[in-house]
Protein backbone atom coordinates (compact mmCIF):
# COMPACT_ATOMS: atom_id res chain seq x y z
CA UNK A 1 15.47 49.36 18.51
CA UNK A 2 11.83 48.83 18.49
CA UNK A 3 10.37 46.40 21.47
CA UNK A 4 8.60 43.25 19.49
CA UNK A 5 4.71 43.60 20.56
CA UNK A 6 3.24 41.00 22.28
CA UNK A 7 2.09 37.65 20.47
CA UNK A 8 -1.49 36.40 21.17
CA UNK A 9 0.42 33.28 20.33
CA UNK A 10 3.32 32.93 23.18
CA UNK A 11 6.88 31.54 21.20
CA UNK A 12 6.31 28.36 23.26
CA UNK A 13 3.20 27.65 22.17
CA UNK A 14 4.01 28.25 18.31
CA UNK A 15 7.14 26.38 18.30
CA UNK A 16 5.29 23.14 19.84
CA UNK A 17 2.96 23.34 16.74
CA UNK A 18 5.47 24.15 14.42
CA UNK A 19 7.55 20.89 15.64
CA UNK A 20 4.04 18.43 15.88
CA UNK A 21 2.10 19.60 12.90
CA UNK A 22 5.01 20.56 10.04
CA UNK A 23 8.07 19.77 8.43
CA UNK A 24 11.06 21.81 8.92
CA UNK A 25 12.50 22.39 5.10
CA UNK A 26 15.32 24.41 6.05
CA UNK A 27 16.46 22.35 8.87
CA UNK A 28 15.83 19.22 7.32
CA UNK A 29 18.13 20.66 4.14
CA UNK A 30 20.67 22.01 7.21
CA UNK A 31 20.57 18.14 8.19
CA UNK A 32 21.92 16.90 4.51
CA UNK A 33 18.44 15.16 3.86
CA UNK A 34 17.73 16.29 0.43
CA UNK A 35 19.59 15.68 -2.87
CA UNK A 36 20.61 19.08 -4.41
CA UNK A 37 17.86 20.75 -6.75
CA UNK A 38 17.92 21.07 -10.34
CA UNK A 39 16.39 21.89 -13.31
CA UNK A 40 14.11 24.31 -11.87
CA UNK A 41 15.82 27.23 -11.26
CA UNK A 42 13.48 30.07 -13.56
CA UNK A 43 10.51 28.96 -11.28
CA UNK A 44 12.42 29.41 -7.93
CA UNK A 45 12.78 32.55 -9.09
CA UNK A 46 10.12 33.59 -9.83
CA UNK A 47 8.86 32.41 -6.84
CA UNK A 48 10.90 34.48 -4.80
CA UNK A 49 10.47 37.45 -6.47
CA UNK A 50 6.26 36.56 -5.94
CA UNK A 51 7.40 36.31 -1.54
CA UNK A 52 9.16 39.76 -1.84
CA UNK A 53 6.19 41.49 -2.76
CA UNK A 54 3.85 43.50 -0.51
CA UNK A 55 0.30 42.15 -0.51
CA UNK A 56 0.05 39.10 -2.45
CA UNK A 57 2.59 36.96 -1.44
CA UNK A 58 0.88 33.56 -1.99
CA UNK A 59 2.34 31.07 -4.84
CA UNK A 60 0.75 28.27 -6.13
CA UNK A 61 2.89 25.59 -8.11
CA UNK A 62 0.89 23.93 -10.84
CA UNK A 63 1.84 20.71 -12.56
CA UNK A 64 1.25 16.93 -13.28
CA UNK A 65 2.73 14.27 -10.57
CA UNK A 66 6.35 13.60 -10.89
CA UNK A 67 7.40 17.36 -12.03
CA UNK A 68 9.24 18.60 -9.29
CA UNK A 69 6.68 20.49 -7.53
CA UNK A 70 7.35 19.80 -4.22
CA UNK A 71 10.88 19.50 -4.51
CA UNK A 72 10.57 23.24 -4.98
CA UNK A 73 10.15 23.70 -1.99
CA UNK A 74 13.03 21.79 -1.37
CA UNK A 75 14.85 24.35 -3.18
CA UNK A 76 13.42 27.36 -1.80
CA UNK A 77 14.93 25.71 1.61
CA UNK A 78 18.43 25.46 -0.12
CA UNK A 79 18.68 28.93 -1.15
CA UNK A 80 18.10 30.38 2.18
CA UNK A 81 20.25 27.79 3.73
CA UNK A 82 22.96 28.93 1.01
CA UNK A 83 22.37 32.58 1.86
CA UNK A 84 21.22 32.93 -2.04
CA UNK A 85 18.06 34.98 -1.36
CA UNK A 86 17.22 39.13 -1.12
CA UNK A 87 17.64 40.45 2.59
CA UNK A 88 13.87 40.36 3.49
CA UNK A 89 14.02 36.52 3.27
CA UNK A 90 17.42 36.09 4.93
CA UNK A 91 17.27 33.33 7.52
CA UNK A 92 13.48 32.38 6.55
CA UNK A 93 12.10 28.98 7.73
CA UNK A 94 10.38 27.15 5.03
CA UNK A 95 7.82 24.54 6.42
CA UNK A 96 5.32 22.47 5.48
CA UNK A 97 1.87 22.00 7.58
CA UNK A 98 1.19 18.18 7.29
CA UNK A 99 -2.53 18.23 6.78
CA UNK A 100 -2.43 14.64 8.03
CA UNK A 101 -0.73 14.99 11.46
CA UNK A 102 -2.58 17.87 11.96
CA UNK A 103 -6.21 15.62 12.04
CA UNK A 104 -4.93 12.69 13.45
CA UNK A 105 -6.73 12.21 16.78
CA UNK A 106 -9.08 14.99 16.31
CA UNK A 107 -12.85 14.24 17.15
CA UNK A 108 -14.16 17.18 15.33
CA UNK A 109 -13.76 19.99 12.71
CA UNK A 110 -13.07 22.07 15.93
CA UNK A 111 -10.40 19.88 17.44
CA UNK A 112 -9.10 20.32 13.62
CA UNK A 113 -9.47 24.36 13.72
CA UNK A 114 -7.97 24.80 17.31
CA UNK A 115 -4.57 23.19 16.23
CA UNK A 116 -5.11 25.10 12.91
CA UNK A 117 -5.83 28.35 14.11
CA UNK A 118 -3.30 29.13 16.15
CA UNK A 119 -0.71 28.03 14.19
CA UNK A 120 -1.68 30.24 11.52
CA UNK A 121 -2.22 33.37 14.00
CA UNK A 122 0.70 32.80 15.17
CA UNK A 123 3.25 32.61 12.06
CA UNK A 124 0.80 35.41 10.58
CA UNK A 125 1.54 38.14 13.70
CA UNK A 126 5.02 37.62 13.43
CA UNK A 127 5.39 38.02 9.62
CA UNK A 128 3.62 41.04 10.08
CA UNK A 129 6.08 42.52 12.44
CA UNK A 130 8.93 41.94 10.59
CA UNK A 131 11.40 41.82 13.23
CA UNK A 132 12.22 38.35 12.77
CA UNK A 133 12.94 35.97 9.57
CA UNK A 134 9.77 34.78 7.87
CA UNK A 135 8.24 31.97 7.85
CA UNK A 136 7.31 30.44 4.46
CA UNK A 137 4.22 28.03 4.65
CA UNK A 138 3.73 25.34 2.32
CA UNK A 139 0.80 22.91 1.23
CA UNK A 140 1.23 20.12 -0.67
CA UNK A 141 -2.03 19.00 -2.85
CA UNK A 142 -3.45 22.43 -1.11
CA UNK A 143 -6.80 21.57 -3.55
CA UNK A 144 -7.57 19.32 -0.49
CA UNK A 145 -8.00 22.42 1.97
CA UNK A 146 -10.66 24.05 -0.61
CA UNK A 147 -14.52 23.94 0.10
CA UNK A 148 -15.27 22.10 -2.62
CA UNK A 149 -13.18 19.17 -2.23
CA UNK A 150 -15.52 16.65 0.52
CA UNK A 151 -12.76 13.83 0.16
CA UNK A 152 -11.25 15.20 3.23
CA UNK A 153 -11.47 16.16 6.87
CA UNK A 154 -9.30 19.48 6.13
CA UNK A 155 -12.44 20.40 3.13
CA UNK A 156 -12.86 24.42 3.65
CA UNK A 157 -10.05 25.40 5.82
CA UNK A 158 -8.31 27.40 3.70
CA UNK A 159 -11.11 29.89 4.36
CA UNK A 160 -9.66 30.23 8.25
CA UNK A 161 -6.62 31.75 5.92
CA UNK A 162 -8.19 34.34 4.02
CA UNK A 163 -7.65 37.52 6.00
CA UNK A 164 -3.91 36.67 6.40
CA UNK A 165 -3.11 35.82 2.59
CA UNK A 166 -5.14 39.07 1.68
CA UNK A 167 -2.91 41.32 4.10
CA UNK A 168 0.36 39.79 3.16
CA UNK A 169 0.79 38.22 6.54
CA UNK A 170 1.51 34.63 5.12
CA UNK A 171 3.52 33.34 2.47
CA UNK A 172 2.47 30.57 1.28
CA UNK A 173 3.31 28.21 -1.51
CA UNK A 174 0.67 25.22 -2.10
CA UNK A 175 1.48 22.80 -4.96
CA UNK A 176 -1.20 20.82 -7.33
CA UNK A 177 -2.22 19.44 -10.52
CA UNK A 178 -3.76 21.49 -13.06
CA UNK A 179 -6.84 19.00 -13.10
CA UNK A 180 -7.15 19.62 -9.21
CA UNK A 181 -6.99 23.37 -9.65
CA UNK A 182 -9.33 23.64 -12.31
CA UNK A 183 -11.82 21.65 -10.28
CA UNK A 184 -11.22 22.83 -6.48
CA UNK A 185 -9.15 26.26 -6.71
CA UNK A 186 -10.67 27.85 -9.40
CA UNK A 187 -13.94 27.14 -8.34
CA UNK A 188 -13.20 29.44 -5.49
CA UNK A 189 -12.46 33.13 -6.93
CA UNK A 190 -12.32 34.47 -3.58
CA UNK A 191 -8.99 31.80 -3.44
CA UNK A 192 -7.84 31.75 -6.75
CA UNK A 193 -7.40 35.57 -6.96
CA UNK A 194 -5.04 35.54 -3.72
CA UNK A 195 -2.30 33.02 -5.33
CA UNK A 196 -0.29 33.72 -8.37
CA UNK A 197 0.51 30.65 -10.37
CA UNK A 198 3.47 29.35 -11.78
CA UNK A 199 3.65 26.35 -14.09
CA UNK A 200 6.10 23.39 -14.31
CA UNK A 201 6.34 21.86 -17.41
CA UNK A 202 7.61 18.51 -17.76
CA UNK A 203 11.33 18.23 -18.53
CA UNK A 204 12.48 17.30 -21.73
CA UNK A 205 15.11 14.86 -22.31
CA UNK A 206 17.73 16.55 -22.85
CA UNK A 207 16.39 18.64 -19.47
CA UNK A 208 16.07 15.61 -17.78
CA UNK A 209 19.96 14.27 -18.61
CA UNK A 210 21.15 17.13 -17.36
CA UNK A 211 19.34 16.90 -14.03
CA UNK A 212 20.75 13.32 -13.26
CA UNK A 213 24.10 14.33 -14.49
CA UNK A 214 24.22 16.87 -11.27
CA UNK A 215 22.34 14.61 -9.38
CA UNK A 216 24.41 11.21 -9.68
CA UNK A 217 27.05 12.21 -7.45
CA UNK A 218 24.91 11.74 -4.67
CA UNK A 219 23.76 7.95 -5.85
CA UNK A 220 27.67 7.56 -6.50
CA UNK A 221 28.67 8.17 -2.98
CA UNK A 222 26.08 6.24 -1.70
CA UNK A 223 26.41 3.17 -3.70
CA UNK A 224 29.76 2.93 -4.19
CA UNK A 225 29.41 2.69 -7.86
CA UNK A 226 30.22 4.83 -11.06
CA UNK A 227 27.44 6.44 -13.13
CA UNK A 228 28.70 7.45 -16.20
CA UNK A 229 26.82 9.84 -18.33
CA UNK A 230 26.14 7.55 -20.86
CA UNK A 231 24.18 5.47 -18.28
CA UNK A 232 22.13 8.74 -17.29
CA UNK A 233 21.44 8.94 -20.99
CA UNK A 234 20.51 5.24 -21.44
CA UNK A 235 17.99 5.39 -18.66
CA UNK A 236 16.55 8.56 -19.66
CA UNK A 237 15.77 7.10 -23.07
CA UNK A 238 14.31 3.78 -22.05
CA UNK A 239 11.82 5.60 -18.83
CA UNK A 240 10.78 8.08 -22.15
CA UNK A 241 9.81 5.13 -23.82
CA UNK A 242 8.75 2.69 -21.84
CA UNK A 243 7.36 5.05 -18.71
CA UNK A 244 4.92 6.99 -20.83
CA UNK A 245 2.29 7.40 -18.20
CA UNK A 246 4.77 9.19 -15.75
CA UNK A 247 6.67 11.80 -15.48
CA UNK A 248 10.33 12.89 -15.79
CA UNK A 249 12.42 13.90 -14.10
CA UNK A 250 10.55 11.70 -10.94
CA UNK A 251 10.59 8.20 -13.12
CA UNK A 252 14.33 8.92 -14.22
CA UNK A 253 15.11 9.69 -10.68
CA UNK A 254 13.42 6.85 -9.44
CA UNK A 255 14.85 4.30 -12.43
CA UNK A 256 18.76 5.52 -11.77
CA UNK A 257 18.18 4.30 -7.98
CA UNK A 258 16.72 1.19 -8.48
CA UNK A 259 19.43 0.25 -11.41
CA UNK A 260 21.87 1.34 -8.64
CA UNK A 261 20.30 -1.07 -6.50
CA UNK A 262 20.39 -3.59 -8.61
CA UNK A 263 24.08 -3.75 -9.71
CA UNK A 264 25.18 -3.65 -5.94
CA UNK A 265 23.38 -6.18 -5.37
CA UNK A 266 24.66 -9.25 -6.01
CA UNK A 267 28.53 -8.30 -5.98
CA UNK A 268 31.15 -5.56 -5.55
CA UNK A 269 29.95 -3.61 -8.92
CA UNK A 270 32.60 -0.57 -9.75
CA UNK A 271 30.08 1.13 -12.45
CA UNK A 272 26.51 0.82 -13.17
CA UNK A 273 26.09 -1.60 -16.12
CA UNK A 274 23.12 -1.30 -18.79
CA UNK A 275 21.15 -4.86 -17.60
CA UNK A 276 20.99 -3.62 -14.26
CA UNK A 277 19.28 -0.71 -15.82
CA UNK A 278 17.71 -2.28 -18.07
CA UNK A 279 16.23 -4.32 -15.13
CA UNK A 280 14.71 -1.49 -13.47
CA UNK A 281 13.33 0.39 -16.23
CA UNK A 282 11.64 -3.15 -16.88
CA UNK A 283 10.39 -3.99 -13.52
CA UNK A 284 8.84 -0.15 -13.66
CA UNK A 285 7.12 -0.63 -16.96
CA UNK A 286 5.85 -4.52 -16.39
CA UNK A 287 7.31 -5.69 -19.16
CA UNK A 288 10.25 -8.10 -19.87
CA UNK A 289 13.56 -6.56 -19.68
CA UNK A 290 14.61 -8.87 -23.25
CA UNK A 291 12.13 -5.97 -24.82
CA UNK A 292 14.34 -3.40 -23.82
CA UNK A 293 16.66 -4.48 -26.49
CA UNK A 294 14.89 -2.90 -28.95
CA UNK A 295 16.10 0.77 -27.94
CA UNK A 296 19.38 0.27 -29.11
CA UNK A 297 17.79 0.03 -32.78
């Protein structure tokens, strides 16, 4: 058996950044914090099969708010959790670099890069070995890392990145909108050329049902309550309607807690009841829950 060659970045030192600066996916998952994903299982993948290759190993998940982007990551995590992915990403650690904790407290753009750096060296040297599991890196709103975008303190630091996405040492998922890539990513060919995109549509309806059907076990346990699947359907048609400005399956999601909420409230509830969803749906939508009514019609 080969002898590992020695890191510039000692184990020590990487797993303190890794544990400060990110968020552990897989262990997270391994912890029972996420809800099982759905719904997006032609994406995952294809991502995979985008982190198997040689060179170009870098996705980038493109879709409105609400879509599920992130919670492909999510599902990534789950896979390799459920020992569902090819050999070469057996055992991989999915994390995310929190762009946020990494900058708070810096004084500078080099206090910024010396956390940065290293972190990336030192994930990077060990992919490239390929002795040990890989470690997936992934960027939420990653447009906020590109030179173009001045908003932030983390503007241009994708550039610290470029020699390790062009040799294949990283893999790296970043999710944004297509507005946001248009404007930031694309604007940087250098970038754009080193990611391979994959789009999320939104869910239909029928899409959506489905996803709360598998997911309403969870909210069952949790509240106590049944969810029947006419209640899924009920609140899928109302957020279609009255929600038009967001997203499915996020504002379903978000509409079959609150309703859950809401009929545990005030009393020992066996079943979650139509007012109590048409009460959330309502509350969402700023309107009065008497006009919900009018989707029985």
């Amino acid at each position: 058996m080969t002898a590992e060659p020695q890191f510039k970045i000692s184990d020590d030192e990487l797993n303190g950044l890794i544990h400060r600066y990110t968020r552990d996916i897989t262990e997270q998952d391994r912890a029972g914090k996420f809800d099982p994903v759905t719904g997006r299982e032609q994406e995952v993948e294809t991502m995979v099969l985008i982190l198997l290759q040689r060179l170009r190993k870098n996705v980038l998940l493109l879709g409105g708010a609400g879509v599920g982007k992130t919670a492909c990551f999510v599902a990534l995590a789950q896979l390799v959790n459920a020992g569902k992915v090819p050999k070469m990403l057996k055992d991989a650690q999915v994390i995310e670099i929190e762009m946020s904790m990494l900058g708070a407290g810096t004084q500078s753009r080099a206090d910024l890069e010396g956390r940065l750096i290293p972190l990336v060296k030192g994930i990077a040297e060990r992919n490239a070995v390929r002795t040990r599991p890989p470690i997936i890196v992934c960027f939420d709103e990653i447009h906020q890392l590109m030179v173009g975008f001045k908003q932030a303190a983390s503007s241009g630091v994708i550039d610290l990145m470029k020699p390790y996405l062009t040799a294949g040492e990283l893999y790296v998922i970043g999710a944004t909108t297509r507005e946001e890539y248009e404007d930031y990513v694309k604007a940087d060919p250098a970038i754009d050329r080193r990611f391979q995109k994959i789009t999320l549509e939104v869910p239909s309806p029928k899409q959506t049902y489905h996803i709360l059907l598998k997911l309403k076990g969870n909210f069952e346990k949790h509240y106590n309550i049944e969810v029947s699947p006419e209640a899924c359907e009920r609140i899928v048609r109302l957020t279609d309607r009255f929600l038009r400005n967001r997203n499915n399956p996020d504002k379903s999601i978000l509409a079959l807690d609150q309703a859950c909420a809401r009929a545990v409230k005030n009393g020992d509830a066996q079943y979650l009841d139509f007012p109590s969803i048409n009460a959330a749906v309502a509350s969402e939508a700023g309107v009065d829950p008497a006009a919900l009514g009018s989707a029985d019609d």
